[in-house]
Amino acid sequence: MRSLLGTSSIDIHAAQCKNCTKWRVIDTQEAFEEIRCKAFEEPFHCSLKANCSCDDPTDIEYDSSRTWVIDKPNLPKTPQGFRRSLVLRKDYSKLDPYYISPTGKRLRTRNEIAAYLKDHPECKGIAHTDFDFSSPKIMQDTIPENVEQKDSVSANKKAKIAKDDI
């Protein structure tokens, strides 16, 4: 399963059919999380999407027209009332996961989640361990060529130092 990136966050969710390997756009983040959390027990296939079969053309092509990321399978669904947000760093090195609380507060760590849950008893039945801060893998072959990445920056600095030493 992969998610696609816009400028700073996920703008399209997609899943790959286990049978035909075509990519299918998933309409909502909630539907995507439902598929992702069951990836091993119930792999996605085209017929799980309404009015869709493996005979239909792919919904979206895997290419470099946008940056693709792959989420880990079987991550837990985001607890009810919260929203998981992924923000792409400017150098495309990583996506930073955040959770948006029902009150709109942005939570960045398990400690912040635990403190929020303690201060909001209406969130009973939800534990800080219900939140996963795994970062999806950015597919390197889809990063725009004009993006200067950290690794290339440090390699350039090393090359410059070596050249200056000569």
Coordinates of C-alpha atoms in Angstrom, one line a residue:
M1 CA 0.0 0.0 0.0
R2 CA 1.3 3.4 -0.8
S3 CA 0.2 6.9 -0.2
L4 CA 0.9 9.8 -2.6
L5 CA 2.3 13.2 -1.5
G6 CA 1.3 16.7 -2.5
T7 CA 3.5 19.6 -1.3
S8 CA 3.4 19.0 2.4
S9 CA 1.0 16.1 3.2
I10 CA -0.8 13.1 1.8
D11 CA -3.3 14.1 -0.9
I12 CA -4.2 10.7 -2.4
H13 CA -4.3 7.3 -0.7
A14 CA -3.8 4.2 -2.9
A15 CA -3.6 0.5 -2.5
Q16 CA -2.1 -2.1 -4.8
C17 CA -4.2 -5.2 -5.7
K18 CA -2.6 -8.4 -4.6
N19 CA -3.9 -10.2 -7.7
C20 CA -3.3 -7.8 -10.6
T21 CA -0.9 -5.3 -9.0
K22 CA -2.9 -2.3 -10.3
W23 CA -3.1 0.7 -8.1
R24 CA -6.5 1.7 -6.8
V25 CA -7.3 5.1 -5.3
I26 CA -8.9 4.8 -1.9
D27 CA -11.5 7.5 -1.3
T28 CA -10.8 8.4 2.3
Q29 CA -8.0 8.2 4.9
E30 CA -10.3 6.2 7.1
A31 CA -10.8 3.6 4.3
F32 CA -7.1 3.5 3.6
E33 CA -6.3 2.9 7.3
E34 CA -8.9 0.1 7.4
I35 CA -7.2 -1.6 4.5
R36 CA -3.7 -1.0 5.9
C37 CA -4.5 -2.4 9.4
K38 CA -5.6 -5.7 7.8
A39 CA -2.9 -5.9 5.1
F40 CA -1.6 -9.4 6.2
E41 CA -4.9 -11.1 7.1
E42 CA -7.0 -9.6 4.3
P43 CA -4.7 -8.3 1.5
F44 CA -6.3 -5.7 -0.8
H45 CA -7.8 -6.8 -4.1
C46 CA -9.8 -4.8 -6.7
S47 CA -13.1 -6.3 -5.8
L48 CA -12.9 -4.7 -2.3
K49 CA -13.5 -1.4 -4.0
A50 CA -17.1 -0.7 -5.1
N51 CA -17.7 -1.3 -8.8
C52 CA -14.1 -2.3 -9.5
S53 CA -12.4 -5.4 -10.8
C54 CA -9.0 -6.5 -12.0
D55 CA -10.3 -6.1 -15.5
D56 CA -10.6 -2.3 -15.1
P57 CA -7.7 0.0 -16.0
T58 CA -5.5 1.1 -13.1
D59 CA -6.7 4.2 -11.2
I60 CA -3.3 5.8 -11.0
E61 CA 0.1 5.0 -12.4
Y62 CA 3.2 4.7 -10.2
D63 CA 5.5 7.3 -11.7
S64 CA 7.5 10.4 -10.8
S65 CA 4.7 12.8 -11.6
R66 CA 4.2 12.9 -7.8
T67 CA 6.2 11.6 -4.8
W68 CA 5.1 8.2 -3.5
V69 CA 5.6 6.8 -0.1
I70 CA 4.9 3.3 1.3
D71 CA 3.3 2.9 4.7
K72 CA 4.1 -0.1 6.9
P73 CA 1.4 -2.7 6.7
N74 CA -0.8 -3.6 9.7
L75 CA -0.4 -0.2 11.4
P76 CA -3.3 0.3 13.8
K77 CA -6.1 2.6 12.7
T78 CA -6.1 6.1 14.1
P79 CA -8.3 6.2 17.3
Q80 CA -11.8 7.6 16.8
G81 CA -11.9 11.4 16.9
F82 CA -8.2 11.8 16.1
R83 CA -6.6 12.3 12.7
R84 CA -3.1 11.2 11.6
S85 CA -1.2 13.8 9.6
L86 CA 2.1 13.3 7.8
V87 CA 4.2 16.3 6.9
L88 CA 7.0 16.1 4.3
R89 CA 10.3 17.7 5.2
K90 CA 11.6 20.3 2.7
D91 CA 14.5 18.0 1.8
Y92 CA 12.2 15.0 1.2
S93 CA 14.3 13.0 3.8
K94 CA 11.3 12.0 5.9
L95 CA 7.6 12.4 6.7
D96 CA 6.9 13.6 10.2
P97 CA 3.8 12.0 11.7
Y98 CA 1.5 14.0 13.9
Y99 CA -1.9 13.4 15.4
I100 CA -4.6 16.0 15.5
S101 CA -6.8 15.7 18.5
P102 CA -10.6 16.1 18.6
T103 CA -10.0 19.7 19.9
G104 CA -7.6 20.5 17.0
K105 CA -4.4 20.2 19.1
R106 CA -1.4 18.9 17.2
L107 CA 0.4 16.1 19.1
R108 CA 3.9 15.1 18.1
T109 CA 5.0 12.4 20.6
R110 CA 3.5 9.6 22.7
N111 CA 4.2 11.7 25.8
E112 CA 2.1 14.6 24.4
I113 CA -0.6 12.1 23.6
A114 CA -0.5 10.6 27.1
A115 CA -0.7 14.1 28.6
Y116 CA -3.6 15.0 26.3
L117 CA -5.5 11.8 27.2
K118 CA -4.9 12.5 30.9
D119 CA -6.4 16.0 30.6
H120 CA -9.3 14.9 28.5
P121 CA -11.3 12.1 30.3
E122 CA -13.8 12.1 27.4
C123 CA -11.2 10.1 25.4
K124 CA -11.7 7.1 27.7
G125 CA -10.8 3.8 26.2
I126 CA -8.0 5.3 24.2
A127 CA -4.4 4.7 25.3
H128 CA -1.2 6.4 24.2
T129 CA -0.1 3.0 22.8
D130 CA -3.0 3.1 20.3
F131 CA -1.0 5.7 18.3
D132 CA 1.8 4.8 15.9
F133 CA 4.5 7.3 15.0
S134 CA 6.1 5.2 12.2
S135 CA 7.1 7.2 9.2
P136 CA 6.3 5.9 5.7
K137 CA 9.2 5.2 3.4
I138 CA 9.7 7.8 0.7
M139 CA 10.2 6.2 -2.7
Q140 CA 13.5 7.7 -3.9
D141 CA 12.7 7.2 -7.6
T142 CA 9.8 9.6 -7.3
I143 CA 11.5 12.5 -5.6
P144 CA 11.7 15.5 -7.9
E145 CA 15.1 16.0 -9.4
N146 CA 15.3 19.6 -8.2
V147 CA 15.1 18.7 -4.5
E148 CA 18.4 18.9 -2.7
Q149 CA 18.5 16.1 -0.2
K150 CA 20.5 15.9 3.0
D151 CA 22.7 13.0 1.8
S152 CA 23.7 14.9 -1.4
V153 CA 24.4 18.0 0.6
S154 CA 26.8 16.3 3.0
A155 CA 28.4 14.4 0.1
N156 CA 29.0 17.8 -1.7
K157 CA 30.5 19.3 1.5
K158 CA 32.9 16.3 1.8
A159 CA 33.8 16.6 -1.9
K160 CA 34.5 20.4 -1.4
I161 CA 36.7 19.7 1.7
A162 CA 38.7 17.1 -0.1
K163 CA 39.1 19.4 -3.1
D164 CA 40.3 22.3 -0.8
D165 CA 42.8 20.0 0.8
I166 CA 44.5 19.3 -2.5

